[in-house]
Coordinates of C-alpha atoms and ligand atoms in Angstrom, one line a residue:
X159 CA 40.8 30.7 9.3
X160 CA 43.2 33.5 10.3
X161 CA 45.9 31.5 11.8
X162 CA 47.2 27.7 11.5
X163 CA 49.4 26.5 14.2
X164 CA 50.1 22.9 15.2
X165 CA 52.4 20.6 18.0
X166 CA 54.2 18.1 18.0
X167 CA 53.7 15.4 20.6
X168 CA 50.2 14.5 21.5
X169 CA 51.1 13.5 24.8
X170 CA 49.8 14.5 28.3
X171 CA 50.9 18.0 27.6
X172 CA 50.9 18.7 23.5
X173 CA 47.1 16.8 23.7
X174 CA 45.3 18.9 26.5
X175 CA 47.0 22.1 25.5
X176 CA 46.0 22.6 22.3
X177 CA 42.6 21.0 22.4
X178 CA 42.0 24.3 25.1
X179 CA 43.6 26.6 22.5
X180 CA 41.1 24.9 19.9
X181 CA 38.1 25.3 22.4
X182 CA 39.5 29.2 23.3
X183 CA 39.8 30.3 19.7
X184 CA 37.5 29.0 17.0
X185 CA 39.4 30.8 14.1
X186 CA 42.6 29.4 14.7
X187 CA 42.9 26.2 13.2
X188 CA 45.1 23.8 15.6
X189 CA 46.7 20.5 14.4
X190 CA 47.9 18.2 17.0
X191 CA 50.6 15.4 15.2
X192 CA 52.6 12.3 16.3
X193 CA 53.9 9.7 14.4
X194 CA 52.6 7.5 17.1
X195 CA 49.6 6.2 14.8
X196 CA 47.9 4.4 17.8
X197 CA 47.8 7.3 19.9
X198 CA 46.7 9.9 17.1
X199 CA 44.0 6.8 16.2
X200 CA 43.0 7.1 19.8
X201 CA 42.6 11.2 19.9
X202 CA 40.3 10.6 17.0
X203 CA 38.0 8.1 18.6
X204 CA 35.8 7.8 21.7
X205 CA 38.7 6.7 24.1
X206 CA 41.5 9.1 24.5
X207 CA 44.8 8.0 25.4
X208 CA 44.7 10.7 28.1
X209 CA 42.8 10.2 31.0
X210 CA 42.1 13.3 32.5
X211 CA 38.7 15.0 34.2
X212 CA 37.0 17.1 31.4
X213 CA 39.2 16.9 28.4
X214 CA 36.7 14.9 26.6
X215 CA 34.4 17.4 26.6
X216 CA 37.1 20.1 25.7
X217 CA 38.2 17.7 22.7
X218 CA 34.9 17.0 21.3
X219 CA 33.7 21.1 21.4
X220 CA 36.6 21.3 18.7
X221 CA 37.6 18.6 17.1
X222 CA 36.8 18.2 13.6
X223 CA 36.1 21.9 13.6
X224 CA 39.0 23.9 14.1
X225 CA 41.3 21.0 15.9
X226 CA 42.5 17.9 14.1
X227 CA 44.8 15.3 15.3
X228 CA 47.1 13.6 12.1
X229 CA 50.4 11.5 11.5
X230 CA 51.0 13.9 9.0
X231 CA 54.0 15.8 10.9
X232 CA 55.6 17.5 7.9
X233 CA 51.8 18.6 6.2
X234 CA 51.3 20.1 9.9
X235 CA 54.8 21.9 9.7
X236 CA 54.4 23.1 6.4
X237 CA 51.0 24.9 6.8
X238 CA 51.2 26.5 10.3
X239 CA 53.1 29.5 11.1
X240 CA 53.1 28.5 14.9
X241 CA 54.9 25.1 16.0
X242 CA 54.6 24.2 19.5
X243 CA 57.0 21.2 20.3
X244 CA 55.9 19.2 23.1
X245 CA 58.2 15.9 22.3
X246 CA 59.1 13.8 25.0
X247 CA 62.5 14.3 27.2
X248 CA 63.4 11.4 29.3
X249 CA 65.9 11.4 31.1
X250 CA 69.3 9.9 29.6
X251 CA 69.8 6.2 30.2
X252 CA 73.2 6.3 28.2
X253 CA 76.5 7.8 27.3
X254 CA 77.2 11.4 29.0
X255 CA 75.2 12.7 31.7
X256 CA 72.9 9.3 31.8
X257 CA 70.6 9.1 34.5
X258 CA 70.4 12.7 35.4
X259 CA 70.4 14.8 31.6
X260 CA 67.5 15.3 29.4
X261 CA 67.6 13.2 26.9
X262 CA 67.2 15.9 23.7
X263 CA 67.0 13.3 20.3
X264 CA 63.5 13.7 20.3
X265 CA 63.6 17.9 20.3
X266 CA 66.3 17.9 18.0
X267 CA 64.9 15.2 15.1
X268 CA 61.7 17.9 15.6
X269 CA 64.2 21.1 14.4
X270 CA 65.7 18.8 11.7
X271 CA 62.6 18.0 10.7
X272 CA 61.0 22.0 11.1
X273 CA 64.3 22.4 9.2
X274 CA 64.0 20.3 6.3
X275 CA 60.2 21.0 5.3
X276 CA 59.5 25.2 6.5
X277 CA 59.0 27.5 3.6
X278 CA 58.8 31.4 5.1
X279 CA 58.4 32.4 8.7
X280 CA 57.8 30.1 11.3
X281 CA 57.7 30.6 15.5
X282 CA 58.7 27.3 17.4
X283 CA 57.6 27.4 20.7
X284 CA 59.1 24.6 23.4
X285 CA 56.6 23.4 25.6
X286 CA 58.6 20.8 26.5
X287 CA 60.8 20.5 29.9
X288 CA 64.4 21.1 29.0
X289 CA 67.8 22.2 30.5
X290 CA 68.4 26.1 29.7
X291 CA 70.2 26.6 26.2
X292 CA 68.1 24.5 24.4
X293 CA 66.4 27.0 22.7
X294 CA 69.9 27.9 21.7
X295 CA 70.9 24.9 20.2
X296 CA 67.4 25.0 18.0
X297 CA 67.7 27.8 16.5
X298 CA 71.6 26.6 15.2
X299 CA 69.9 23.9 14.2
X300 CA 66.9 25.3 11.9
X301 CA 68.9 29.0 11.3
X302 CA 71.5 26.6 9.7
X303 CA 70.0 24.0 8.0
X304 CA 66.8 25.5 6.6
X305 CA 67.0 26.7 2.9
X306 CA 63.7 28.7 2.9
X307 CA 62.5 29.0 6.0
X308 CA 63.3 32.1 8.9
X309 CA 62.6 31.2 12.3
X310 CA 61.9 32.3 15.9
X311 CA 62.4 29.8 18.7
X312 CA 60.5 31.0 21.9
X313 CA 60.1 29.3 25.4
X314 CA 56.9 28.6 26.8
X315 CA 56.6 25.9 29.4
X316 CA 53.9 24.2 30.7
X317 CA 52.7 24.2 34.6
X318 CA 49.7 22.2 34.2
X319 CA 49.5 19.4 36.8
X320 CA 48.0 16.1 35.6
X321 CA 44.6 15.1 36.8
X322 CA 44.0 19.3 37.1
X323 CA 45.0 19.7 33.4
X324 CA 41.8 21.4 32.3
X325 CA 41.2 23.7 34.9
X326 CA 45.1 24.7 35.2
X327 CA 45.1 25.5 31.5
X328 CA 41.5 27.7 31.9
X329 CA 43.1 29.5 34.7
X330 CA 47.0 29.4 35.0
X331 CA 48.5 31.6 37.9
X332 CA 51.0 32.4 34.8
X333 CA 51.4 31.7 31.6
X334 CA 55.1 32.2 31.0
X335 CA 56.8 33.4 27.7
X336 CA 60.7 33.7 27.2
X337 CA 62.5 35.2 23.5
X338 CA 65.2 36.9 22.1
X339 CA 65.3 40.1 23.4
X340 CA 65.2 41.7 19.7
X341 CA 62.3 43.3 17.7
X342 CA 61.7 40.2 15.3
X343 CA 61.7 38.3 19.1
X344 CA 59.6 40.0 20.9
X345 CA 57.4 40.6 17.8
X346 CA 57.0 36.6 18.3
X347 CA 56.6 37.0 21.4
X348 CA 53.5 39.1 21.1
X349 CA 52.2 36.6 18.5
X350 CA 51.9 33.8 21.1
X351 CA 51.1 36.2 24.1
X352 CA 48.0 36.9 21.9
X353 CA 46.4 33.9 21.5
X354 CA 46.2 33.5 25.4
X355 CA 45.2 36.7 26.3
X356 CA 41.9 35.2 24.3
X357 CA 41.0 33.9 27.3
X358 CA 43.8 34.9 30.1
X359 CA 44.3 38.1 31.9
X360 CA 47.4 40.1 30.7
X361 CA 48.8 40.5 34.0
X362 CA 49.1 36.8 34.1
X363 CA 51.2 36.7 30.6
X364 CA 54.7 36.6 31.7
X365 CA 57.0 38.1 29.4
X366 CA 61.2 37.6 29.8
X367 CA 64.3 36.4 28.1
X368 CA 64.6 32.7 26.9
X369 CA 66.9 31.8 29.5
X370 CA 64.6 32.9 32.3
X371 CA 61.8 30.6 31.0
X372 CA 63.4 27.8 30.3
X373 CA 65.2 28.0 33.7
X374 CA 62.0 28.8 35.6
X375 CA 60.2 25.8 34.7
X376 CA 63.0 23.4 36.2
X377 CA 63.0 25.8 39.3
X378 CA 59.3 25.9 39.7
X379 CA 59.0 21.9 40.0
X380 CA 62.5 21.7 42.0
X381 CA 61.1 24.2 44.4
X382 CA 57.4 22.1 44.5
X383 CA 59.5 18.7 45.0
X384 CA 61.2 19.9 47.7
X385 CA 58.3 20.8 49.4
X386 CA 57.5 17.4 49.1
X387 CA 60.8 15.8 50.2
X388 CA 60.9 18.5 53.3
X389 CA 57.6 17.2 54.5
X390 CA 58.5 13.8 53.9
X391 CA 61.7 13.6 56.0
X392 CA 59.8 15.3 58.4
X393 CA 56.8 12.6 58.4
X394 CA 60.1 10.3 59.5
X395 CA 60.6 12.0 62.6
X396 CA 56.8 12.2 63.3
X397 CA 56.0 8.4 63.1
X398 CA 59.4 8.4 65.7
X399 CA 58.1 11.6 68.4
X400 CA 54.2 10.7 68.0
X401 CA 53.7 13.7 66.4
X402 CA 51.1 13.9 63.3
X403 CA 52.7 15.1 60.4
X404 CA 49.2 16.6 59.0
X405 CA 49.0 18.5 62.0
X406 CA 52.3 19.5 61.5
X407 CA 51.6 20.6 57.8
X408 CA 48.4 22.3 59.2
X409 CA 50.0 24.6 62.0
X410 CA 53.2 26.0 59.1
X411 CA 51.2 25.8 56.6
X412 CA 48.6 28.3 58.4
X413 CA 52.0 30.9 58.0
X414 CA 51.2 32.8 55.0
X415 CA 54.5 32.9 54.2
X416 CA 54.5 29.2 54.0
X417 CA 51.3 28.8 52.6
X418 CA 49.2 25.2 52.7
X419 CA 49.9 23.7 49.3
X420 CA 52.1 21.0 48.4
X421 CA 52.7 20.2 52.0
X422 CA 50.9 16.6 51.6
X423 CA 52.7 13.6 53.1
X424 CA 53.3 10.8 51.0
X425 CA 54.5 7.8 49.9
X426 CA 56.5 9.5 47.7
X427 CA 55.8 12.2 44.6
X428 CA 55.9 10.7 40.9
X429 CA 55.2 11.6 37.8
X430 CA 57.0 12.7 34.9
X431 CA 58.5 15.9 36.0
X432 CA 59.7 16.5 39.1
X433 CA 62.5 13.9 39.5
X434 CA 63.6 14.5 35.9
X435 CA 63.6 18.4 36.1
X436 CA 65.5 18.1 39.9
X437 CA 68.1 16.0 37.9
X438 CA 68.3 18.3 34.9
X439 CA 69.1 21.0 37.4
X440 CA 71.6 18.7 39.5
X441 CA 73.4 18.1 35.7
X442 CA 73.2 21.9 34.8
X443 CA 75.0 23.4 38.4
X444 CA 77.5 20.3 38.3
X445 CA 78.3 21.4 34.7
X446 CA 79.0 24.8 35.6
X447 CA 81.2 24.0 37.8
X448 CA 78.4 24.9 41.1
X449 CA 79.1 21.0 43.2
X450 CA 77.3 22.6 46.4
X451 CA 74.3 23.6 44.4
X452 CA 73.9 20.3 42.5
X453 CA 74.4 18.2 46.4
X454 CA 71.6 20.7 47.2
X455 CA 69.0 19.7 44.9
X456 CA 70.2 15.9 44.4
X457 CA 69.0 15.4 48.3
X458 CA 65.6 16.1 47.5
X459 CA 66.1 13.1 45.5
X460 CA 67.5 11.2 47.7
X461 CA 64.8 11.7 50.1
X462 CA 62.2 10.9 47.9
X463 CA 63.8 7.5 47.0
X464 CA 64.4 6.9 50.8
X465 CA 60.8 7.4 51.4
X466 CA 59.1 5.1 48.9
X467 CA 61.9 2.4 50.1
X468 CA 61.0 3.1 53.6
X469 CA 57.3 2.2 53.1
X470 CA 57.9 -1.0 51.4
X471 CA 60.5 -1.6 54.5
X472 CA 57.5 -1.1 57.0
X473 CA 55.3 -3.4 55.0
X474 CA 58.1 -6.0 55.5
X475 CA 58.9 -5.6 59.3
X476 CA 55.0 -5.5 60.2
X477 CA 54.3 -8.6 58.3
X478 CA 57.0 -10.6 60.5
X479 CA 59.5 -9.9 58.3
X480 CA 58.5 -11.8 55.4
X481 CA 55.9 -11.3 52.2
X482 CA 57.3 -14.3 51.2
X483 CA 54.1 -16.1 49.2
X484 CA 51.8 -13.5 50.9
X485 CA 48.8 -11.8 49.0
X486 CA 49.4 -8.0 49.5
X487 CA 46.4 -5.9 47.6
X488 CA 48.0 -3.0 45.9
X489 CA 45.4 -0.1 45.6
X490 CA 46.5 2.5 42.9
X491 CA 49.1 2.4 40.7
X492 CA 48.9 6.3 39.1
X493 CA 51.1 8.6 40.4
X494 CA 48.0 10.9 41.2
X495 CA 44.5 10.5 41.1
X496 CA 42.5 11.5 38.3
X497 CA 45.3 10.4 35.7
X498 CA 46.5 7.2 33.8
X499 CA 49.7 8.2 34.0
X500 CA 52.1 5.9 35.9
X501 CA 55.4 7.2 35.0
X502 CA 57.9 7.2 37.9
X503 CA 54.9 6.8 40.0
X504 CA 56.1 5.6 43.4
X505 CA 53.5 2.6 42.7
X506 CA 56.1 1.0 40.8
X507 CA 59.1 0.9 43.4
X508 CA 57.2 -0.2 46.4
X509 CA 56.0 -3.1 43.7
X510 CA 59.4 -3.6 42.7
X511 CA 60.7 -3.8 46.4
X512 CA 58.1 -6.3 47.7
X513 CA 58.1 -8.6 44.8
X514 CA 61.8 -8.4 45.7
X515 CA 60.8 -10.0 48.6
X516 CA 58.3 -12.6 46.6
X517 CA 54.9 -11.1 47.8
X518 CA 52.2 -11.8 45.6
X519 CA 50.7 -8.7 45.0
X520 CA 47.2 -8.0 43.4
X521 CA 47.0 -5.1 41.9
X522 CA 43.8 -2.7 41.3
X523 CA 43.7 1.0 40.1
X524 CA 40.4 2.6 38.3
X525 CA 42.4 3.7 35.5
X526 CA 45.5 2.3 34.1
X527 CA 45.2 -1.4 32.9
X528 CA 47.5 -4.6 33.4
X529 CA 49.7 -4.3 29.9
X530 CA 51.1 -1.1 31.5
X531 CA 51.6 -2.0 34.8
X532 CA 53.3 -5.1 33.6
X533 CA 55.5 -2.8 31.4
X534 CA 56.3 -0.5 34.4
X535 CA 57.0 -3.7 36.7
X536 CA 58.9 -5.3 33.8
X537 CA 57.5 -8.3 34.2
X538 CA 55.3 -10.4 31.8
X539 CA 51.4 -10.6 31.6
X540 CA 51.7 -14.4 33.0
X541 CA 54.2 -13.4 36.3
X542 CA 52.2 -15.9 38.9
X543 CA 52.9 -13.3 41.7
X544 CA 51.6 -10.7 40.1
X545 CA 47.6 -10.8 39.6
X546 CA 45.4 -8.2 38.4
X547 CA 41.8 -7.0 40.1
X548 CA 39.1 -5.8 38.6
X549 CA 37.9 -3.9 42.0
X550 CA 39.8 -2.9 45.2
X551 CA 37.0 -5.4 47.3
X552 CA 38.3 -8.5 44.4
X553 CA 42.2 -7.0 45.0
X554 CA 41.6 -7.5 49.1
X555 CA 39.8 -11.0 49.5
X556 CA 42.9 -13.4 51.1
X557 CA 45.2 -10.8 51.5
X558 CA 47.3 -10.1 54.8
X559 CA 47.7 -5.9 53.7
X560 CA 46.3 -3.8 52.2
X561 CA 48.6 -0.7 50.3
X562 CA 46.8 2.5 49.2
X563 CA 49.6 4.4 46.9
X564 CA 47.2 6.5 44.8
X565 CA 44.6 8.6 46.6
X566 CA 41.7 7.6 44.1
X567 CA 38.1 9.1 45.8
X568 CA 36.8 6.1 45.2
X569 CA 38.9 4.3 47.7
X570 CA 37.6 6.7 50.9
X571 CA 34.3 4.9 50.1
X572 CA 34.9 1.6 50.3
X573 CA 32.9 -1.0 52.3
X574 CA 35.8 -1.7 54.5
X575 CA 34.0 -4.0 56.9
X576 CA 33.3 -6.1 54.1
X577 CA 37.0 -6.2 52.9
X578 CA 38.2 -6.8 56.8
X579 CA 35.9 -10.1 56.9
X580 CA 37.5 -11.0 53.5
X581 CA 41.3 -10.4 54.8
X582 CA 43.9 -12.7 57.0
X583 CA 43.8 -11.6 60.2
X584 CA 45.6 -9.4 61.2
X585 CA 44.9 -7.2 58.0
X586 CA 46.7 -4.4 57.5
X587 CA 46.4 -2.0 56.0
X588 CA 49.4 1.2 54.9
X589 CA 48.2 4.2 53.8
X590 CA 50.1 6.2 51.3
X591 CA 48.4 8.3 50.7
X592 CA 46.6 9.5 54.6
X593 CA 43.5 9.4 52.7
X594 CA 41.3 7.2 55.0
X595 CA 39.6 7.6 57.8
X596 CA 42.2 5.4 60.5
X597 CA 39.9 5.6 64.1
X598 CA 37.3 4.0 62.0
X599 CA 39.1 1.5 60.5
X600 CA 40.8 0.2 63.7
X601 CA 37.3 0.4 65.0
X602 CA 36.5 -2.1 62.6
X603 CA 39.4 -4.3 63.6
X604 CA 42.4 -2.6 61.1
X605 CA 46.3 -2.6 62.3
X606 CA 46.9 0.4 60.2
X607 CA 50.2 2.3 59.6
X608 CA 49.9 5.8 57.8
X609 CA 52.8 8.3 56.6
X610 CA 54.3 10.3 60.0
X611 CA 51.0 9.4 62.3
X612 CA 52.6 6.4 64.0
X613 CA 52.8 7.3 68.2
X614 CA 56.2 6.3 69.5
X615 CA 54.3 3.8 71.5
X616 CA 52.5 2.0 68.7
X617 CA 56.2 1.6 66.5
X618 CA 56.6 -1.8 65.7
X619 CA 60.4 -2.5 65.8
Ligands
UDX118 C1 56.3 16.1 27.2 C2 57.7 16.2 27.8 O1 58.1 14.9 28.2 C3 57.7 17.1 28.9 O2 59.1 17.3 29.3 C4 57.2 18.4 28.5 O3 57.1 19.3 29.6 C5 55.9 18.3 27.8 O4 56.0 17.3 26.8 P1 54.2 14.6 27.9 O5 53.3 15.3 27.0 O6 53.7 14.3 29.2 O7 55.5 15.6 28.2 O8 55.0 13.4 27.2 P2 54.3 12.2 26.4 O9 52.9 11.9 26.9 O10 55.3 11.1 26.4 O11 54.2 12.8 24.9 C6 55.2 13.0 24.1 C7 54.7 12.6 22.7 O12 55.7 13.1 21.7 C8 54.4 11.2 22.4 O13 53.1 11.0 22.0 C9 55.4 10.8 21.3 O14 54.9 9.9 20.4 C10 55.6 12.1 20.6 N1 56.9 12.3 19.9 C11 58.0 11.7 20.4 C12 56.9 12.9 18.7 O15 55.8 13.4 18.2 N2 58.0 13.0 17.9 C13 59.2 12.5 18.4 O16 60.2 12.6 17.7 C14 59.2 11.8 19.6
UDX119 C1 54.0 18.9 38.2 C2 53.8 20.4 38.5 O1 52.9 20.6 39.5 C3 53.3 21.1 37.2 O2 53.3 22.5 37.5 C4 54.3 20.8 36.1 O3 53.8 21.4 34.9 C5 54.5 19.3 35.9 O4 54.9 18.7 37.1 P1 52.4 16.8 38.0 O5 53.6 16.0 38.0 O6 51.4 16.5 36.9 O7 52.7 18.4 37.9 O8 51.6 16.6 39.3 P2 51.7 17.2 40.8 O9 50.3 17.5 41.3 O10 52.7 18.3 40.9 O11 52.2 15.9 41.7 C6 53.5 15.4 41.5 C7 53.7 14.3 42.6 O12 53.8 14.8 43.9 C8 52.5 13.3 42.6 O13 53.0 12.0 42.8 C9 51.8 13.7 43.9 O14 51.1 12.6 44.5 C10 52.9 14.2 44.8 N1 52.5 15.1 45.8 C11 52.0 16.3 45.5 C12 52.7 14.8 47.2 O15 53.2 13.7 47.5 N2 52.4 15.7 48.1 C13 51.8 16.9 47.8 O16 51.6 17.7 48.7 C14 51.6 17.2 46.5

């Protein structure tokens, strides 16, 4: 093969991405590594820790041929020339900056480690999400620990959206690559920019200084989740005038200069990027001395915790003002469809509020199972209020609401007569997600509430 390169971190983003580089380029030979043994075991098999539309297919076109999964982190380092790092960085629960800075143990054990084992010249690239002058701090790390090895630390961050991951990486709007503005960088640069253009249009290969791309990324998802928060506050003001915030997101979103993406009501956006990249960016400007900027960005914040607390507020007031001992069917727990992921998914606050309150909720989502919902809930597998269904009709029978927070397919389909004649009357039901069809299911007998549709009229106080 003419080129070995590897990653480590076979997690939603070091898994996907380099099974697509395996798929793309048959004569590169691509090892994926973790020390995680369960979830390397699980890339090798049948059932792949990563739930997402297509990547089977991508996997199994390469793997065993040109792409290999392994525990075997420092074999990996020692034989590629090319080491993505896509580690995790969580957000900091402790010591300086916790709650709002990247947590960086995991990035740096990965240059001690590059450090400690690289013979010759090697290219890290970061695909993981982290606050500008990391790179820096790498290449002090491995430039002054390494006995044998030269390196180049380039940025290249991933935009791939969950539950899209396959056809984002087949055809990116950009595929973004930041270095040292000096020969040996840039001759890196053009190393990596290579094995894209295998299947991506040079005029989509972004070329610029580290600092750019590692500042980009956080900018990119602060500006997408404040799209979010914007259209959230103003779903607030909807559910108060009667106007409909889809039609609202319709008519600006018609403006080209506004465009119609990301402008999607919601219970509230998850996952495991936007809130920690806002915060990194909040830390950074408050840092550099920039207060204003970091109030700025920390609001979109704010409103996105506002709005998940205001839903589990309205499930309260329309119930009478108590869940207490009530069965409340919780449909979806991802923070997307077409994912298993579940971090920071708003799923788990509007949970945490209502049990709060001592609901008993029953919980039913196609794709992540009870042992992780209990682990996101913090709760144990025996909690009597918590119960777990194997099907949204099993999650509804006996219950006074009815929550969609993920906005599966499958649940547009449902046989909602059947689940009204299997509900306490009245049966609610909240939609999260404005995924369903509401005339037809107050037809059918429904008091529904949906995010920023309420008419003034129709607000229950
Ligand atoms: C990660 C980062 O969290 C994100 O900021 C970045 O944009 C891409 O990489 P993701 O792949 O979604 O995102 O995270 P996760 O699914 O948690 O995977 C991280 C993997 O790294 C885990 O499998 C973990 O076992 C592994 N890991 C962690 C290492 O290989 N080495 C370590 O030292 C720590
Ligand atoms: C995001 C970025 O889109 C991606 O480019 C980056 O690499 C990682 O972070 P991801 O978190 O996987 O991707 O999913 P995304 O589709 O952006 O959704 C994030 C959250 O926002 C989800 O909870 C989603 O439901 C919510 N959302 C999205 C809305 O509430 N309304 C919208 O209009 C769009």
């Amino acid at each position: 093969m003419s080129l070995s390169i590897c990653c480590l971190g076979a997690g939603y983003v070091g898994g996907p991405t380099m099974a697509m580089i395996a798929a793309k380029c048959p004569d590169i030979r691509v090892t994926v590594c973790d020390p995680n043994e369960k979830r390397i075991a699980a890339w090798n098999s049948d059932t792949l820790p990563v739930y997402e539309p297509g990547l089977q297919e991508v996997v199994e076109s390469a793997r065993g041929k040109n792409l290999f999964f392994s525990t075997d982190v420092k074999g990996a380092i020692k034989e590629a020339s090319i080491i993505f790092v896509s580690v995790g960085t969580p957000t900091k629960t402790y010591g300086v900056g916790a709650g709002r800075a990247a947590d960086l143990k995991y990035i740096e054990s990965a240059a001690r480690m590059i450090a400690e084992v690289a013979e010759g010249p090697k290219i890290i690239v970061e695909k993981s999400t982290i606050p500008v002058k990391t790179a820096e701090a790498m290449l002090t790390i491995l430039r002054s620990n390494s006995k044998k090895g030269t390196f180049q630390v380039l940025s290249n961050p991933e935009f791939l959206a969950e539950g899209t991951a396959i056809e984002d990486l087949n055809h990116p709007d950009r595929v973004l690559i930041g270095g040292e503005q000096t020969p040996e960088g840039l001759a890196a640069i053009e190393e990596v920019v290579a094995i894209y253009a295998r299947w991506i249009p040079r005029d989509r290969i972004l070329t610029t200084n580290l600092w750019s791309s590692e500042l980009s990324k956080l900018v990119a998802n602060a500006f997408l989740a404040q799209r979010i928060s914007s259209i959230n506050s103003i779903s607030a003001l909807c559910e108060k005038t009667g106007a409909d915030v889809d039609e609202v997101a319709r008519a600006i979103g018609s403006d080209s200069r506004i465009g119609p993406k990301f402008l999607k009501a919601s219970v509230g956006f998850g996952g495991s990027c936007f809130q920690k990249d806002v915060l990194n960016l909040v830390y950074l400007c408050g840092h550099f001395g920039l207060p204003e900027v970091a109030a700025y960005w920390d609001q979109v914040i704010q409103m996105n915790d506002w709005q998940k607390r205001r839903f589990a507020e309205r499930i309260l007031r329309a119930l009478f003002n108590t869940v207490t001992g009530k069965r409340i069917a919780v449909l979806g727990f991802a923070f997307k469809k077409d994912t298993n992921d579940t971090r920071e998914s708003a799923a788990i606050y509007v949970c945490q509020d209502l049990l709060q309150e001592r609901a008993n909720l029953s919980i039913y989502d196609p794709k992540v199972g009870a042992a992780q919902i209990c682990k996101d809930l913090a709760i144990q597998a025996d909690n009597p209020n918590v119960e777990f269904a194997t099907s949204a009709q099993q999650a509804a029978a006996g219950a006074y609401a009815l929550l969609i927070l993920t906005e599966w397919d499958e649940f547009r389909e449902l046989d909602f007569e059947a689940i009204y004649k299997s509900m306490l009357k009245p049966a609610w039901i909240f939609d999260g997600r404005n995924v369903l069809d509401h005339a037809r299911l107050r037809e059918i007998g429904f008091k529904v509430y949906s995010i920023g549709k309420q008419a003034a009229h129709e607000v229950v106080i």
